[in-house]
């Protein structure tokens, strides 16, 4: 099962030192105060990477846990919530909002473009009575990247809290939580951070904590309740047994980022994404997006007579290589190249581009150039 | 942080092959169908161990996630729920019940004894209008073991579904889910199964699934919603990205149990627990319980002039050994010896008993015998 | 130190399951009879791969230990030994021969070609009074492959024992020890077997054992004395403490070969070597050899104005990639592409060819084609 | 095979961080200059531990390789060599001496005592025409420890070089190479250093190097020739491919020693050995030695009616525990408790003493006390 060449927009390849860290014997996370410090220290390092002094928590559960926890903790019956929607995951937030009794108001835009700030401004001028807004940083099914540096301060100006899903962007795209005034940011361990899936990262502002504290109704649920983490450090106690082995792995992945330097990591993503996009275009395939290209994932249009699913099946059967197409309406239309985290490495992208190239040729699509050759051209 | 000798009632020691399995490279759990089969196979093996043909799910989250998920999925506003309470965790179920709108009715009993079946029978004769009942198999803070073979069929006779928290018992105590007609059983990876914390095990009956399917109101929440797992295998798709590395580790831990044989594993727990209890008594310390001794954890009364917290601190400072006291009212009264899973090994229990012995002597309590010597006497 | 991309003709990349096997706790190899069986079983599996029923030993030491041990064990003062020399390692055997008192007679041939059987036949007709002959299967510094299927039976016809250095060929090239009547074959763990360096593999025939048994003088030395291994299995005892952790790793590497199937492994080497050689030629670089191309290593002539050392330095400095040039007179003339064992993988060879291509272009040598593109052309 | 509880005088338990270090991907040790520095650094750290500025080499092979290499490198035909013999390994040196043409002169003493300095002085007054002398630091089969601080300077006074086998003592016993003027010291990776078997450690003085340089005859052999290591660092080149993965493990084991502090490590050995010896005596068993007790291994006399081999078999069959008896004439007479390196840990020694205790009782020997209890008494 595990001998395949995997190149998807998450879970990404996990570096050896992270994997081996996961294999070490551990202390007891419930009663060893050393672990509380260790956990806090990991959180602080994440804060450094995403440029915030806000509290950070690591939750035991997949990234979606954070999205739900933010909505569960903020939403009270009848609350109006702005759901900014230019992608499948963007729209998906409406379910969490309504599940907890809120009224989701969608601001929907072209899925081929990032959120147009002017349009949002105009919308907000007319309607800004929202408790909070949800935004997706990078919407993985299509790879569109939204400009949080503009969106979040704008919402804040209207007193609207922001909940940002940065699961597929964090560490691969710049994230300045404090400067951009983001209230709740959500990340996952398995994307550009390149640790295994199973952990959710939450950054939460004082404003968000106050809103939660001053709710009129109780939060429904415990596992998705962010307020249970309040003052864990002072109390030296967690709401439940922490997955210490996973966190030790995450900590090592974070150290890898810090050791390389977050700016170098971002530059590495940028260089590879840039060369990939241009190589794809020269080759004769189209990109799904018209603008708002993320550096973590590139969605490539696959000609209808080939089909994205056929292509991915062909690569699996003939080259033991696992790549992802997309979701819902894009399932058979887009191939996604997930050059994030440890996948944003020259040897890996080269191999995947070459496998795409030779597979397409065998399936009857003749690219104008050798794809690796084009990549070389744009990769500096 | 991780160089301590740890001997607590979970998380338990994780065997080397489980730890190394966690370090391997993996496939992509979202799109690789081989993983769906792997996951299913792990679940089937768990079913074999707990004697059930019910569906089994492995959730990404700590054991408490399962407890909440069961209550969240079953409870509708106004539902009456019987909370069987002879321990701290037993009573705790009432919070989950009321959180989701149910009315928790407590059947409370002496915390020093297991549930008396006759008393429960009498109670039910008078009042049995409950949608479901919650029972704790082994209540870790005191170690009391309840006789599910009597309790669950009795409840079922009245048409009451049973939700059993077997987190601290599963694999260390016999569990015959089908024979005992248990509707939902919850386990955790980090107790007698001896994998790291971070995974919840759920076994769910057709009756429970039907009750959930026929709810009048929607389940509040996604992460704690058991119905999202329905037919995952047929759909070859999971509700969220599975923590594959953790599951590979769990699978290996389950293999360890199957290889040793569940009956041998249970016998190993029994022999060590029996010798421990008797050695403790001969030595001159008291057991907290009067009956209902579990084979996974033994709660030992520590003389007031010593104090359980002082003793555990002494062991940590002088012998680098981490043991647990208990919770709430028992925090400074009980020392808990957690001889479950990989901790139920001769070399580990011997060392911990000896450390307790020499620590107590240095703190002024002179046991009547050498504690290891007494253990030897009863260990066959 | 260890974060480089390494692509050399050994030590080769070590697969994860081999590396993790090296990390496991072990029994005591001196007194645990289970280990004797384990060791024997590993040897038997190697025998299966190299097609022999001869005794096989695994020695604690680098491959050269085996070469010396063969010469030390066979050579007595004054013995005439035929040293077949068409490469640097081939010639090197003469030192071991004379060190132990033998008279080394060289049969030297063009280093650009494999041994010409007719010439050897003619030579032997005139002079065949040799106790044994030494032959190198694949001479790594130039990559020349000698046809053992012809050479060894020919020597045997004259009653000359054969000592074959197959360190750089075993598992990457066919080896039929019994059919080809090879008396002593030597292998190393770190080449096509793809385990770490540190172990020597020896296969020894009855004829060779008899010659050793009937020596007139004692063997000088213990560590290089092959007779100390005689009957280790019957005696359940080794001459010294076996490096059990290394052998457990080797065993897993051997299992990897058997699981893939030795014929598939050989085919994998053949396909990659073939495509590499032809891609290199189309690209405009020359191969060192005129015939006798091995499938484990390809020696490429680097234009003088570039220089092999300059090229390898450039690749290290700019692409963090470690490749080998050659030895002695070829040090600055040849770049060696070591596509053996786990290095004979598509993703790895592609990346290295691409790095060679872009490096050469930046250094001023413009290949006629994109090198990966040419590789694709020949790789079926 | 590997699930046994192993407690022998080497190979000892290997700490997790050493084992995991062995599992990491590595660079190429032949051509990566970073590795030469890494190797040198490991050697320097060993030098710090054994208090020397002499050159240190790590050889690829089991400890006996070093013993032979020292003799092979120093001995010329006819050389007189003093073999100091108060143990099985001490006497064994005579074979290496004569193998390489030397004349071994034995200074044999009571095997139950360490070397008596006065007797040696008297001996040397009469006969001191020796090129070098061999001494065993701790002779493992009986555990006798010789006082190098007296023996080596005494020999040096007579111009006799010293070759010390410290395989079973290094890191467990004090070793001041420079102060005690030891010319060649030999160690192994698998004893108190607690790395796996497979590496030899050699420390060599200028005097020894000069003697080797000025030999009249060539050294017979390459693998056992210490002069091939000369100036490896300046040349950035090793005589053969270094077992880098093993050395990375050794380096971590050495770091473990340095982190704990060599004085603490020695004190840990001393405390455990002292308590073990006294517990054994109180219990009613005899020690083999009359003086010269090493802190790395304790040889215990087993009553004839029980038999050491019977006892060890009983422990293996009933408690899955592997302990060593001894060699040759002591094979059935002595049980050896190897409390060295990572085995010199409280939890491990307690368990082994308890297993010995209960096994002996079941076999009919009733110790006067509980053995763990006695150990507690003497362990401070």
Coordinates of N, CA and C in Angstrom, one line a residue, chain D residues 3-77:
Chain D
X3 N 12.4 -10.7 21.0 CA 11.5 -10.3 22.0 C 11.9 -10.7 23.4
X4 N 13.1 -11.2 23.5 CA 13.6 -11.7 24.8 C 14.1 -10.6 25.7
X5 N 14.1 -10.8 27.0 CA 14.7 -9.9 27.9 C 16.2 -10.4 27.9
X6 N 17.1 -9.5 27.5 CA 18.5 -9.9 27.3 C 19.3 -9.1 28.4
X7 N 20.1 -9.8 29.1 CA 21.0 -9.2 30.1 C 22.3 -9.9 30.2
X8 N 23.2 -9.5 29.3 CA 24.5 -10.2 29.2 C 25.6 -9.2 29.2
X9 N 26.9 -9.7 29.4 CA 28.0 -8.7 29.4 C 28.4 -8.3 28.0
X10 N 27.4 -7.8 27.2 CA 27.6 -7.4 25.9 C 27.2 -8.4 24.9
X11 N 26.7 -8.0 23.7 CA 26.2 -6.7 23.4 C 25.1 -6.3 24.4
X12 N 25.2 -5.0 24.8 CA 24.3 -4.5 25.8 C 23.1 -3.8 25.1
X13 N 22.2 -3.4 25.9 CA 21.0 -2.7 25.4 C 21.4 -1.4 24.7
X14 N 20.8 -1.2 23.6 CA 21.1 0.0 22.8 C 20.0 1.0 23.0
X15 N 20.3 2.2 23.4 CA 19.3 3.2 23.7 C 18.6 3.6 22.4
X16 N 17.3 4.0 22.6 CA 16.5 4.4 21.5 C 17.1 5.4 20.5
X17 N 17.7 6.4 21.1 CA 18.2 7.5 20.2 C 19.4 6.9 19.3
X18 N 20.1 6.0 19.8 CA 21.2 5.3 19.0 C 20.5 4.5 17.9
X19 N 19.5 3.7 18.3 CA 18.9 2.8 17.3 C 18.2 3.7 16.2
X20 N 17.6 4.7 16.6 CA 16.9 5.5 15.5 C 17.9 6.3 14.7
X21 N 19.1 6.6 15.3 CA 20.1 7.3 14.5 C 20.6 6.4 13.4
X22 N 20.6 5.1 13.7 CA 21.0 4.1 12.7 C 20.1 4.0 11.5
X23 N 18.9 4.5 11.7 CA 17.9 4.3 10.7 C 17.8 5.5 9.7
X24 N 18.7 6.5 9.9 CA 18.6 7.7 9.1 C 19.3 7.5 7.8
X25 N 18.8 8.2 6.8 CA 19.5 8.3 5.5 C 20.8 8.9 5.7
X26 N 21.8 8.5 4.9 CA 23.1 9.1 5.1 C 23.7 9.7 3.8
X27 N 24.8 10.4 3.9 CA 25.5 10.8 2.8 C 26.5 9.7 2.3
X28 N 27.3 9.9 1.3 CA 28.2 8.9 0.9 C 29.6 9.2 1.6
X29 N 30.0 8.2 2.4 CA 31.2 8.3 3.2 C 32.5 8.3 2.4
X30 N 32.4 7.9 1.2 CA 33.7 7.8 0.4 C 34.1 9.2 -0.1
X31 N 33.1 10.0 -0.5 CA 33.4 11.2 -1.2 C 32.9 12.5 -0.5
X32 N 32.2 12.4 0.5 CA 31.6 13.6 1.2 C 32.6 14.0 2.3
X33 N 33.2 15.1 2.1 CA 34.2 15.6 3.1 C 33.6 15.9 4.4
X34 N 32.3 16.2 4.4 CA 31.6 16.4 5.7 C 31.7 15.2 6.6
X35 N 31.7 14.0 5.9 CA 31.7 12.8 6.7 C 33.1 12.7 7.4
X36 N 34.1 13.0 6.7 CA 35.5 12.9 7.3 C 35.5 13.8 8.6
X37 N 34.9 14.9 8.5 CA 34.9 15.7 9.8 C 34.0 15.1 10.8
X38 N 32.9 14.5 10.4 CA 32.0 13.9 11.4 C 32.7 12.7 12.1
X39 N 33.4 11.9 11.3 CA 34.2 10.8 11.8 C 35.2 11.3 12.8
X40 N 36.0 12.3 12.4 CA 37.0 12.8 13.2 C 36.4 13.3 14.5
X41 N 35.3 14.0 14.4 CA 34.7 14.5 15.6 C 34.3 13.4 16.6
X42 N 33.8 12.3 16.0 CA 33.4 11.2 16.9 C 34.6 10.7 17.6
X43 N 35.7 10.5 16.8 CA 37.0 10.1 17.4 C 37.5 11.0 18.5
X44 N 37.4 12.3 18.3 CA 37.8 13.3 19.3 C 37.0 13.1 20.6
X45 N 35.7 12.9 20.4 CA 34.9 12.8 21.6 C 35.2 11.5 22.4
X46 N 35.6 10.4 21.7 CA 36.0 9.2 22.4 C 37.3 9.5 23.1
X47 N 38.2 10.3 22.5 CA 39.5 10.7 23.1 C 39.2 11.4 24.4
X48 N 38.3 12.3 24.4 CA 37.9 13.0 25.6 C 37.5 12.0 26.7
X49 N 36.7 11.1 26.4 CA 36.2 10.1 27.4 C 37.3 9.2 27.9
X50 N 38.3 8.9 27.1 CA 39.3 8.0 27.6 C 40.6 8.8 27.9
X51 N 40.5 10.1 27.9 CA 41.6 10.9 28.4 C 42.9 10.8 27.5
X52 N 42.8 11.0 26.3 CA 44.0 10.9 25.4 C 43.9 11.9 24.3
X53 N 45.1 12.3 23.9 CA 45.3 13.1 22.7 C 45.8 12.3 21.6
X54 N 46.0 11.0 21.8 CA 46.5 10.1 20.8 C 45.5 10.1 19.6
X55 N 45.9 9.6 18.5 CA 45.0 9.4 17.3 C 44.0 8.3 17.7
X56 N 42.8 8.5 17.2 CA 41.8 7.4 17.4 C 41.2 7.1 16.1
X57 N 41.0 5.8 15.9 CA 40.4 5.3 14.7 C 39.2 4.4 15.0
X58 N 38.2 4.5 14.2 CA 37.1 3.5 14.3 C 37.2 2.6 13.1
X59 N 37.3 1.3 13.4 CA 37.5 0.3 12.3 C 36.1 -0.4 12.1
X60 N 35.9 -0.9 10.8 CA 34.7 -1.6 10.5 C 34.9 -3.1 10.8
X61 N 34.5 -3.5 12.0 CA 34.7 -4.9 12.3 C 34.5 -5.0 13.8
X62 N 34.3 -6.3 14.3 CA 34.0 -6.5 15.7 C 35.3 -6.3 16.5
X63 N 35.2 -6.0 17.8 CA 36.3 -5.7 18.6 C 37.6 -6.5 18.5
X64 N 37.4 -7.8 18.2 CA 38.6 -8.6 18.0 C 39.5 -8.2 16.9
X65 N 38.9 -7.5 15.9 CA 39.7 -6.9 14.8 C 40.8 -6.0 15.3
X66 N 40.4 -5.2 16.4 CA 41.4 -4.3 16.9 C 42.6 -5.0 17.6
X67 N 42.2 -6.1 18.3 CA 43.3 -6.9 19.0 C 44.2 -7.5 18.0
X68 N 43.6 -8.0 16.9 CA 44.5 -8.6 15.9 C 45.3 -7.5 15.2
X69 N 44.6 -6.4 14.9 CA 45.3 -5.3 14.1 C 46.5 -4.8 14.9
X70 N 46.4 -4.7 16.2 CA 47.5 -4.2 17.0 C 48.6 -5.2 16.9
X71 N 48.4 -6.5 17.1 CA 49.4 -7.5 17.0 C 50.0 -7.6 15.6
X72 N 49.1 -7.5 14.6 CA 49.6 -7.6 13.2 C 50.5 -6.5 12.9
X73 N 50.2 -5.3 13.4 CA 50.9 -4.1 13.1 C 52.3 -4.0 13.8
X74 N 52.3 -4.5 15.0 CA 53.5 -4.4 15.8 C 54.5 -5.5 15.7
X75 N 53.9 -6.7 15.4 CA 54.8 -7.9 15.5 C 55.6 -8.1 14.3
X76 N 56.9 -8.4 14.4 CA 57.7 -8.9 13.3 C 58.3 -10.2 13.8
X77 N 58.7 -11.0 12.8 CA 59.2 -12.3 13.1 C 60.2 -12.3 14.2

